[in-house]
Tab-separated table of C-alpha atoms and ligand atoms in Angstrom:
chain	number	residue	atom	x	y	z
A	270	UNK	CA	-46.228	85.315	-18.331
A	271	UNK	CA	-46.837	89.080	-19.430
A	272	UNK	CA	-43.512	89.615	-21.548
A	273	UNK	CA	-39.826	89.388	-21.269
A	274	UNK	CA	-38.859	91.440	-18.492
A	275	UNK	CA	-35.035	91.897	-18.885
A	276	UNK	CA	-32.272	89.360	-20.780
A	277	UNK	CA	-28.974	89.274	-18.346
A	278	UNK	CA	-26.077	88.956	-19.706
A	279	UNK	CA	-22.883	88.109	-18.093
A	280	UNK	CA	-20.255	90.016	-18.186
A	281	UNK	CA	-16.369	90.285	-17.348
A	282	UNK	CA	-16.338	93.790	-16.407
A	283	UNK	CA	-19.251	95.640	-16.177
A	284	UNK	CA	-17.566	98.858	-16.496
A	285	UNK	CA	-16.417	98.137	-20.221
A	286	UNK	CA	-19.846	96.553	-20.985
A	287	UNK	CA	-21.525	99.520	-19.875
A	288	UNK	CA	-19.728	101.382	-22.190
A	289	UNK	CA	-20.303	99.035	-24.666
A	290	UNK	CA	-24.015	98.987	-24.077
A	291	UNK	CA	-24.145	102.861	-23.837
A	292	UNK	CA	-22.745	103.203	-27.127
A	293	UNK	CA	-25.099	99.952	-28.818
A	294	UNK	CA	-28.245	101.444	-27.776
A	295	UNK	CA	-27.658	105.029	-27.897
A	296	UNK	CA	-28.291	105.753	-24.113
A	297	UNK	CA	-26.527	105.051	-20.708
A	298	UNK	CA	-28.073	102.827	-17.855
A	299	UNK	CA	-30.843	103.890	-15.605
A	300	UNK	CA	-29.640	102.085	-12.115
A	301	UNK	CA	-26.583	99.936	-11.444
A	302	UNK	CA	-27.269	97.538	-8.205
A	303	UNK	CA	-25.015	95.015	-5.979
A	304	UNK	CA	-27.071	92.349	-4.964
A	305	UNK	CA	-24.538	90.897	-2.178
A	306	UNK	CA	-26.255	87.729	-1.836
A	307	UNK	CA	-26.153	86.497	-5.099
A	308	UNK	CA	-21.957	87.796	-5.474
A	309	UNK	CA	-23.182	89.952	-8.280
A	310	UNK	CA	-22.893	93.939	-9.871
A	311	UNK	CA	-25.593	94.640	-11.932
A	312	UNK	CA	-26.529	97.581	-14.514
A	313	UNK	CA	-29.934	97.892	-16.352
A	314	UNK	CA	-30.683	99.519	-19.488
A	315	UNK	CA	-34.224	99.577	-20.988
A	316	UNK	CA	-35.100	98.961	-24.406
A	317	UNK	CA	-38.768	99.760	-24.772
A	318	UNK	CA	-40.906	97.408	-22.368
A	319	UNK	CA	-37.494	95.028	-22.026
A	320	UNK	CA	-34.379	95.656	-20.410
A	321	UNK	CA	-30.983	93.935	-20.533
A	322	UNK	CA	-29.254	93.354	-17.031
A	323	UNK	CA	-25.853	93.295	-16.592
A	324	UNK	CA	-23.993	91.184	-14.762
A	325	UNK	CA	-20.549	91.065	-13.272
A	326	UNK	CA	-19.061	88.440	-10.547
A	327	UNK	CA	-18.128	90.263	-7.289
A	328	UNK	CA	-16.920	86.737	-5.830
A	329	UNK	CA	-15.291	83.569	-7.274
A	330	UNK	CA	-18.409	81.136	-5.931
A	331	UNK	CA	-20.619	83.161	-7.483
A	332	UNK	CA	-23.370	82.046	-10.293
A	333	UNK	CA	-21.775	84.590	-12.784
A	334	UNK	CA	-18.284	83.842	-12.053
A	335	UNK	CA	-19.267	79.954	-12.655
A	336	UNK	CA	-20.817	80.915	-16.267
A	337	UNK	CA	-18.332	82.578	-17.563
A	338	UNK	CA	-15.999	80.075	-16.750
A	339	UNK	CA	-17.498	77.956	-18.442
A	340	UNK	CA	-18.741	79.310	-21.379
A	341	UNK	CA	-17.557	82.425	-21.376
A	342	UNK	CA	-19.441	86.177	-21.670
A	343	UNK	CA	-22.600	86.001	-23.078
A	344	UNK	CA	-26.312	85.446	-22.362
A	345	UNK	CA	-26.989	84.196	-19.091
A	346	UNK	CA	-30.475	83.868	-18.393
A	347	UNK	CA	-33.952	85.466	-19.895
A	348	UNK	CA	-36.703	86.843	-17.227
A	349	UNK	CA	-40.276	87.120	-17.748
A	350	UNK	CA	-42.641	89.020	-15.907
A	351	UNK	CA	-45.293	87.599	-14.109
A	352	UNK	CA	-47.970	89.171	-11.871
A	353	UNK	CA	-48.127	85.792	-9.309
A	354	UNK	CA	-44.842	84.425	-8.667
A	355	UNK	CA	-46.057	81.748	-6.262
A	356	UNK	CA	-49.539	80.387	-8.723
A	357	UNK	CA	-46.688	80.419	-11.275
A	358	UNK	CA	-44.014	78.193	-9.533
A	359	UNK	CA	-46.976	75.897	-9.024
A	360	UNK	CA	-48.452	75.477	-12.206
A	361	UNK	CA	-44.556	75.332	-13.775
A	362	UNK	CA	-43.999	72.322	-11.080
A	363	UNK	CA	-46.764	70.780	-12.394
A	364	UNK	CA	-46.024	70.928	-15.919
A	365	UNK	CA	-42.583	69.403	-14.707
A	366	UNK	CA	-40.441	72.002	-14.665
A	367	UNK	CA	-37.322	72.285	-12.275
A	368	UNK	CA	-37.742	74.906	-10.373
A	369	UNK	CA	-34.323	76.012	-8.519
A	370	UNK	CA	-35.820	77.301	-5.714
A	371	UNK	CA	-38.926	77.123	-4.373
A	372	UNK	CA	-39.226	79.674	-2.066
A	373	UNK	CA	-38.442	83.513	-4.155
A	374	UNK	CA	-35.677	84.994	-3.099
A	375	UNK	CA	-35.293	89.338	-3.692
A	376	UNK	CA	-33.426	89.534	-6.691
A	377	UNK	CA	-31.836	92.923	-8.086
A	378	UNK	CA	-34.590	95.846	-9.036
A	379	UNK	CA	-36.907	95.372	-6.465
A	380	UNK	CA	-38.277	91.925	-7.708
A	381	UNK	CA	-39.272	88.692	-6.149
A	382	UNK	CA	-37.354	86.103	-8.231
A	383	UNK	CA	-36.855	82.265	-8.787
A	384	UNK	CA	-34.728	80.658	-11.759
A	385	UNK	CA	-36.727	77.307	-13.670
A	386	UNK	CA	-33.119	74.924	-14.373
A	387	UNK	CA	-32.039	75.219	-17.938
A	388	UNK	CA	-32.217	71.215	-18.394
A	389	UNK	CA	-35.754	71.856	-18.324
A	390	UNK	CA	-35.871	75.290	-20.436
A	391	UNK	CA	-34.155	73.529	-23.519
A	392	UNK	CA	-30.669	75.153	-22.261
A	393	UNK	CA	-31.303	78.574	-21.115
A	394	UNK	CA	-31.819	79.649	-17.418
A	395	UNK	CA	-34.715	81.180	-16.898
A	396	UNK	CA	-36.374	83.971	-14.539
A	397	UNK	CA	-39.731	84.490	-13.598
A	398	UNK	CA	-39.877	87.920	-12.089
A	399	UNK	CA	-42.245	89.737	-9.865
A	400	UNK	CA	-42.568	93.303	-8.785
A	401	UNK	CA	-42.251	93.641	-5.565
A	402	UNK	CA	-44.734	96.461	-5.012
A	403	UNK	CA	-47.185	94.524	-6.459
A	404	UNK	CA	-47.653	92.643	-3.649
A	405	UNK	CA	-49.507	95.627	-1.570
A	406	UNK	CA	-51.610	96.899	-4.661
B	798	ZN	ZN1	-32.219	88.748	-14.057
């Protein structure tokens, strides 16, 4: 893992929390995204070699709209970077994590993504995250 990539947070309505972001760090988003497949709006801030992700249900069977029923706003998941997606779902298997799904799926920001179950994280989803571009380097 080379650091944490972004934390996403889910979000009611990602208009107000962009506000409410803008005015917590000082700055306004760099890219908002709608990843149509996952029922999600997104907006990313940075915050040095981090970012914090944004994330509002567009549909009522989607992940985010599930959470926040739930539980309510709040942290949703934490992504880390990592520079092999697939030697890394391998050796995570092996050390018995669950990995949601096998096979990474494009997630928002031009990444390859896949989500490790939070009964095997100690409670929090997590992300393992790959640039996409990376692939052709
Ligand atoms: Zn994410």
């Amino acid at each position: 893992m080379k650091k944490i990539e972004h934390i996403g947070i889910a979000v009611k309505n990602i208009e107000n929390a962009n506000a409410i972001y803008k005015s917590l760090l000082g700055y306004d988003y760099y890219k908002t995204e709608e990843v149509a497949s996952e029922g999600v709006k997104t907006s990313f801030f940075t915050c040095g070699e981090s970012k914090i992700e944004l994330l509002e249900a567009t549909k009522e069977d989607s992940p985010i709209a599930k959470f926040i029923e739930k539980r309510g706003e709040g942290i949703h998941h934490i992504a880390f970077a990592v520079d092999d997606i697939y030697s890394e779902i391998n050796r995570l298997k092996k050390e018995g994590f669950i990995v949601l799904n096998e096979t990474p799926k494009k997630g928002a920001d031009n990444k390859l993504v896949v989500f490790l179950h939070p009964k095997s994280t100690s409670g929090v989803l997590v992300e393992l995250c790959q640039e996409i571009n990376n692939n052709e380097k």
